């Protein structure tokens, strides 16, 4: 089974939900940059203070900050992993490629979760996190289109992209993803 995975997709597509489920069942390290940043905010660290306002506006936290977080976790880990919500732009993707080369590791699959905007917005509004109000959600979608969507072509060119229909129940989507990893 493939063990070095990226989860890509718009906010609210269910990356975190599916990534957590799969990481638990397969014993992979689940690295969610969103969760790690929210933990820093909750702890009131210097890093969290820097990230808090940026996240509340629905913008991307600085590449240097996110990269430092990912590097420290991957450096200390030798087994399989699943990166959820990272990379989010081409700079982060290039930096990840460099880091993985240093670690002699390779991405085995990029799971692209695809879902209509109307369903995304509905899911996020019912989640109700601090950054889940209509104005911020619409800005996050714009940031996704401008900065993250170019990664679809980036990973397609590298023959790593596997699109998944992200509508349906959590179990249905989980089964679609599992079928891609065999
Ligand atoms: P993230 O934490 O990555 O969150 P997300 O994209 O909003 O959500 P995700 O797709 O994981 O959806 P989820 O499973 O939760 O990002 C938040 C912020 O952190 C960013 O805006 C940015 O500021 C910052 N950030 C993170 N990574 C960064 C990086 N690399 N660089 C810079 N900044 C970064 O699902 C959403 C909801 O739908 C949940 O309520 C869930 O229960 C529900 N749901 C899931 N699957 C469902 C299903 N099948 N049916 C119905 N509901 C479902």
Tab-separated table of N, CA and C in Angstrom, residues 87-180:
chain	number	residue	atom	x	y	z
A	87	UNK	N	1.489	20.772	0.734
A	87	UNK	CA	1.730	22.191	0.456
A	87	UNK	C	0.465	22.907	-0.009
A	88	UNK	N	0.493	24.236	0.119
A	88	UNK	CA	-0.656	25.050	-0.275
A	88	UNK	C	-0.303	26.039	-1.360
A	89	UNK	N	0.923	26.053	-1.802
A	89	UNK	CA	1.316	26.882	-2.956
A	89	UNK	C	2.585	26.269	-3.563
A	90	UNK	N	3.000	26.809	-4.707
A	90	UNK	CA	4.125	26.201	-5.427
A	90	UNK	C	5.438	26.343	-4.640
A	91	UNK	N	5.594	27.457	-3.919
A	91	UNK	CA	6.809	27.617	-3.104
A	91	UNK	C	6.905	26.489	-2.079
A	92	UNK	N	5.781	26.194	-1.419
A	92	UNK	CA	5.789	25.114	-0.422
A	92	UNK	C	6.030	23.758	-1.090
A	93	UNK	N	5.472	23.571	-2.286
A	93	UNK	CA	5.647	22.286	-2.983
A	93	UNK	C	7.115	22.093	-3.368
A	94	UNK	N	7.771	23.166	-3.843
A	94	UNK	CA	9.186	23.065	-4.202
A	94	UNK	C	10.035	22.795	-2.960
A	95	UNK	N	9.699	23.467	-1.864
A	95	UNK	CA	10.459	23.273	-0.625
A	95	UNK	C	10.271	21.839	-0.116
A	96	UNK	N	9.064	21.305	-0.260
A	96	UNK	CA	8.814	19.923	0.168
A	96	UNK	C	9.639	18.962	-0.692
A	97	UNK	N	9.680	19.209	-1.995
A	97	UNK	CA	10.444	18.323	-2.885
A	97	UNK	C	11.919	18.307	-2.461
A	98	UNK	N	12.431	19.477	-2.113
A	98	UNK	CA	13.838	19.572	-1.680
A	98	UNK	C	14.067	18.822	-0.368
A	99	UNK	N	13.150	19.012	0.566
A	99	UNK	CA	13.267	18.347	1.868
A	99	UNK	C	13.225	16.829	1.687
A	100	UNK	N	12.304	16.346	0.847
A	100	UNK	CA	12.172	14.900	0.661
A	100	UNK	C	13.395	14.328	-0.036
A	101	UNK	N	14.006	15.113	-0.899
A	101	UNK	CA	15.230	14.643	-1.547
A	101	UNK	C	16.330	14.452	-0.501
A	102	UNK	N	16.429	15.425	0.407
A	102	UNK	CA	17.423	15.307	1.480
A	102	UNK	C	17.162	14.074	2.351
A	103	UNK	N	15.888	13.733	2.529
A	103	UNK	CA	15.528	12.595	3.387
A	103	UNK	C	15.480	11.281	2.600
A	104	UNK	N	15.776	11.347	1.302
A	104	UNK	CA	15.680	10.183	0.402
A	104	UNK	C	14.299	9.542	0.459
A	105	UNK	N	13.270	10.383	0.421
A	105	UNK	CA	11.899	9.884	0.429
A	105	UNK	C	11.172	10.469	-0.779
A	106	UNK	N	10.066	9.798	-1.154
A	106	UNK	CA	9.305	10.282	-2.308
A	106	UNK	C	7.817	10.271	-2.022
A	107	UNK	N	7.108	11.251	-2.583
A	107	UNK	CA	5.647	11.234	-2.521
A	107	UNK	C	5.171	10.078	-3.408
A	108	UNK	N	4.229	9.270	-2.908
A	108	UNK	CA	3.734	8.148	-3.721
A	108	UNK	C	2.392	8.463	-4.386
A	109	UNK	N	1.590	9.336	-3.769
A	109	UNK	CA	0.304	9.690	-4.372
A	109	UNK	C	-0.199	11.018	-3.808
A	110	UNK	N	-0.827	11.815	-4.684
A	110	UNK	CA	-1.480	13.058	-4.255
A	110	UNK	C	-2.975	12.867	-4.459
A	111	UNK	N	-3.720	12.789	-3.379
A	111	UNK	CA	-5.170	12.599	-3.452
A	111	UNK	C	-5.819	13.982	-3.551
A	112	UNK	N	-6.499	14.227	-4.666
A	112	UNK	CA	-7.178	15.516	-4.874
A	112	UNK	C	-8.657	15.341	-4.575
A	113	UNK	N	-9.158	15.984	-3.519
A	113	UNK	CA	-10.577	15.855	-3.156
A	113	UNK	C	-11.366	16.956	-3.850
A	114	UNK	N	-12.334	16.542	-4.695
A	114	UNK	CA	-13.084	17.503	-5.513
A	114	UNK	C	-14.533	17.602	-5.036
A	115	UNK	N	-14.990	18.851	-4.859
A	115	UNK	CA	-16.361	19.058	-4.371
A	115	UNK	C	-16.873	20.423	-4.838
A	116	UNK	N	-18.184	20.508	-5.114
A	116	UNK	CA	-18.792	21.784	-5.546
A	116	UNK	C	-18.684	22.840	-4.450
A	117	UNK	N	-18.518	24.107	-4.889
A	117	UNK	CA	-18.412	25.208	-3.926
A	117	UNK	C	-19.607	25.276	-2.973
A	118	UNK	N	-20.822	25.056	-3.505
A	118	UNK	CA	-22.019	25.206	-2.656
A	118	UNK	C	-21.967	24.213	-1.490
A	119	UNK	N	-21.508	22.991	-1.757
A	119	UNK	CA	-21.441	21.975	-0.691
A	119	UNK	C	-20.306	22.316	0.284
A	120	UNK	N	-19.197	22.817	-0.246
A	120	UNK	CA	-18.070	23.214	0.615
A	120	UNK	C	-18.530	24.254	1.633
A	121	UNK	N	-19.202	25.277	1.111
A	121	UNK	CA	-19.612	26.386	1.976
A	121	UNK	C	-20.570	25.871	3.046
A	122	UNK	N	-21.513	25.006	2.645
A	122	UNK	CA	-22.477	24.449	3.586
A	122	UNK	C	-21.769	23.662	4.690
A	123	UNK	N	-20.812	22.823	4.316
A	123	UNK	CA	-20.076	22.028	5.314
A	123	UNK	C	-19.340	22.930	6.293
A	124	UNK	N	-18.688	23.967	5.756
A	124	UNK	CA	-17.888	24.834	6.633
A	124	UNK	C	-18.782	25.637	7.570
A	125	UNK	N	-19.923	26.111	7.036
A	125	UNK	CA	-20.823	26.892	7.893
A	125	UNK	C	-21.359	26.015	9.016
A	126	UNK	N	-21.623	24.727	8.724
A	126	UNK	CA	-22.145	23.892	9.820
A	126	UNK	C	-21.033	23.470	10.779
A	127	UNK	N	-19.754	23.519	10.339
A	127	UNK	CA	-18.665	23.219	11.286
A	127	UNK	C	-18.529	24.360	12.296
A	128	UNK	N	-18.560	25.602	11.800
A	128	UNK	CA	-18.575	26.761	12.706
A	128	UNK	C	-17.281	27.046	13.445
A	129	UNK	N	-16.111	26.741	12.847
A	129	UNK	CA	-14.836	27.099	13.474
A	129	UNK	C	-14.676	28.627	13.413
A	130	UNK	N	-13.667	29.179	14.125
A	130	UNK	CA	-13.517	30.649	14.178
A	130	UNK	C	-13.393	31.259	12.779
A	131	UNK	N	-12.761	30.508	11.835
A	131	UNK	CA	-12.570	31.062	10.483
A	131	UNK	C	-13.639	30.554	9.508
A	132	UNK	N	-14.776	30.088	10.039
A	132	UNK	CA	-15.840	29.554	9.179
A	132	UNK	C	-17.059	30.479	9.118
A	133	UNK	N	-16.877	31.738	8.752
A	133	UNK	CA	-18.055	32.568	8.468
A	133	UNK	C	-18.034	32.901	6.980
A	134	UNK	N	-19.206	33.346	6.471
A	134	UNK	CA	-19.363	33.425	5.012
A	134	UNK	C	-18.282	34.249	4.311
A	135	UNK	N	-17.950	35.384	4.928
A	135	UNK	CA	-16.981	36.292	4.288
A	135	UNK	C	-15.595	35.640	4.215
A	136	UNK	N	-15.179	35.048	5.338
A	136	UNK	CA	-13.835	34.437	5.383
A	136	UNK	C	-13.781	33.190	4.494
A	137	UNK	N	-14.871	32.419	4.468
A	137	UNK	CA	-14.898	31.220	3.619
A	137	UNK	C	-14.718	31.626	2.160
A	138	UNK	N	-15.416	32.683	1.751
A	138	UNK	CA	-15.316	33.071	0.345
A	138	UNK	C	-13.887	33.546	0.035
A	139	UNK	N	-13.236	34.207	0.996
A	139	UNK	CA	-11.842	34.606	0.779
A	139	UNK	C	-10.925	33.374	0.723
A	140	UNK	N	-11.187	32.378	1.591
A	140	UNK	CA	-10.349	31.165	1.573
A	140	UNK	C	-10.467	30.445	0.231
A	141	UNK	N	-11.691	30.448	-0.320
A	141	UNK	CA	-11.876	29.802	-1.628
A	141	UNK	C	-11.093	30.548	-2.715
A	142	UNK	N	-11.082	31.874	-2.617
A	142	UNK	CA	-10.330	32.687	-3.582
A	142	UNK	C	-8.827	32.393	-3.464
A	143	UNK	N	-8.342	32.335	-2.218
A	143	UNK	CA	-6.925	32.032	-1.975
A	143	UNK	C	-6.605	30.641	-2.534
A	144	UNK	N	-7.529	29.707	-2.338
A	144	UNK	CA	-7.329	28.347	-2.873
A	144	UNK	C	-7.176	28.387	-4.393
A	145	UNK	N	-8.118	29.088	-5.068
A	145	UNK	CA	-8.064	29.141	-6.540
A	145	UNK	C	-6.749	29.747	-7.018
A	146	UNK	N	-6.326	30.828	-6.354
A	146	UNK	CA	-5.130	31.538	-6.836
A	146	UNK	C	-3.835	30.820	-6.484
A	147	UNK	N	-3.743	30.325	-5.254
A	147	UNK	CA	-2.439	29.844	-4.788
A	147	UNK	C	-2.294	28.327	-4.753
A	148	UNK	N	-3.393	27.630	-4.435
A	148	UNK	CA	-3.267	26.181	-4.244
A	148	UNK	C	-3.617	25.405	-5.511
A	149	UNK	N	-4.606	25.896	-6.268
A	149	UNK	CA	-5.036	25.161	-7.467
A	149	UNK	C	-3.909	24.890	-8.470
A	150	UNK	N	-2.934	25.799	-8.617
A	150	UNK	CA	-1.829	25.482	-9.537
A	150	UNK	C	-1.099	24.179	-9.189
A	151	UNK	N	-1.265	23.703	-7.960
A	151	UNK	CA	-0.606	22.438	-7.580
A	151	UNK	C	-1.241	21.238	-8.282
A	152	UNK	N	-2.458	21.405	-8.781
A	152	UNK	CA	-3.101	20.293	-9.498
A	152	UNK	C	-2.274	19.980	-10.747
A	153	UNK	N	-1.937	21.016	-11.514
A	153	UNK	CA	-1.109	20.804	-12.719
A	153	UNK	C	0.296	20.342	-12.323
A	154	UNK	N	0.815	20.918	-11.248
A	154	UNK	CA	2.171	20.606	-10.764
A	154	UNK	C	2.304	19.090	-10.508
A	155	UNK	N	1.320	18.530	-9.789
A	155	UNK	CA	1.425	17.102	-9.466
A	155	UNK	C	0.925	16.211	-10.605
A	156	UNK	N	0.051	16.761	-11.454
A	156	UNK	CA	-0.368	15.970	-12.627
A	156	UNK	C	0.842	15.744	-13.529
A	157	UNK	N	1.623	16.810	-13.732
A	157	UNK	CA	2.823	16.691	-14.580
A	157	UNK	C	3.810	15.669	-14.026
A	158	UNK	N	3.772	15.478	-12.727
A	158	UNK	CA	4.687	14.507	-12.106
A	158	UNK	C	4.042	13.128	-11.964
A	159	UNK	N	2.890	12.939	-12.609
A	159	UNK	CA	2.176	11.653	-12.589
A	159	UNK	C	1.815	11.154	-11.201
A	160	UNK	N	1.465	12.102	-10.324
A	160	UNK	CA	1.168	11.693	-8.947
A	160	UNK	C	-0.294	11.929	-8.567
A	161	UNK	N	-1.044	12.609	-9.453
A	161	UNK	CA	-2.369	13.095	-9.063
A	161	UNK	C	-3.462	12.033	-9.183
A	162	UNK	N	-4.252	11.880	-8.126
A	162	UNK	CA	-5.400	10.966	-8.147
A	162	UNK	C	-6.646	11.708	-7.662
A	163	UNK	N	-7.526	12.152	-8.595
A	163	UNK	CA	-8.735	12.878	-8.179
A	163	UNK	C	-9.766	11.941	-7.550
A	164	UNK	N	-10.475	12.454	-6.540
A	164	UNK	CA	-11.516	11.673	-5.863
A	164	UNK	C	-12.758	12.555	-5.714
A	165	UNK	N	-13.904	11.991	-6.045
A	165	UNK	CA	-15.174	12.694	-5.838
A	165	UNK	C	-15.418	12.755	-4.322
A	166	UNK	N	-15.482	13.994	-3.783
A	166	UNK	CA	-15.569	14.140	-2.324
A	166	UNK	C	-16.995	14.387	-1.839
A	167	UNK	N	-18.007	14.046	-2.678
A	167	UNK	CA	-19.407	14.108	-2.241
A	167	UNK	C	-19.813	12.711	-1.783
A	168	UNK	N	-20.722	12.656	-0.796
A	168	UNK	CA	-21.174	11.351	-0.288
A	168	UNK	C	-20.884	11.262	1.201
A	169	UNK	N	-21.048	10.057	1.759
A	169	UNK	CA	-20.794	9.911	3.194
A	169	UNK	C	-19.292	9.763	3.420
A	170	UNK	N	-18.870	9.968	4.673
A	170	UNK	CA	-17.453	9.829	5.026
A	170	UNK	C	-16.962	8.426	4.640
A	171	UNK	N	-17.815	7.404	4.868
A	171	UNK	CA	-17.414	6.015	4.562
A	171	UNK	C	-17.264	5.802	3.053
A	172	UNK	N	-18.209	6.342	2.282
A	172	UNK	CA	-18.124	6.181	0.809
A	172	UNK	C	-16.837	6.804	0.273
A	173	UNK	N	-16.534	7.996	0.738
A	173	UNK	CA	-15.334	8.687	0.240
A	173	UNK	C	-14.082	7.938	0.709
A	174	UNK	N	-14.124	7.450	1.946
A	174	UNK	CA	-12.994	6.675	2.484
A	174	UNK	C	-12.724	5.447	1.627
A	175	UNK	N	-13.785	4.785	1.169
A	175	UNK	CA	-13.617	3.583	0.344
A	175	UNK	C	-13.012	3.956	-1.016
A	176	UNK	N	-13.428	5.108	-1.565
A	176	UNK	CA	-12.855	5.537	-2.859
A	176	UNK	C	-11.354	5.791	-2.703
A	177	UNK	N	-10.980	6.414	-1.601
A	177	UNK	CA	-9.557	6.718	-1.393
A	177	UNK	C	-8.772	5.417	-1.186
A	178	UNK	N	-9.321	4.522	-0.372
A	178	UNK	CA	-8.617	3.256	-0.092
A	178	UNK	C	-8.334	2.503	-1.392
A	179	UNK	N	-9.288	2.569	-2.335
A	179	UNK	CA	-9.116	1.845	-3.600
A	179	UNK	C	-7.928	2.395	-4.401
A	180	UNK	N	-7.595	3.657	-4.185
A	180	UNK	CA	-6.482	4.261	-4.939
A	180	UNK	C	-5.112	3.897	-4.371
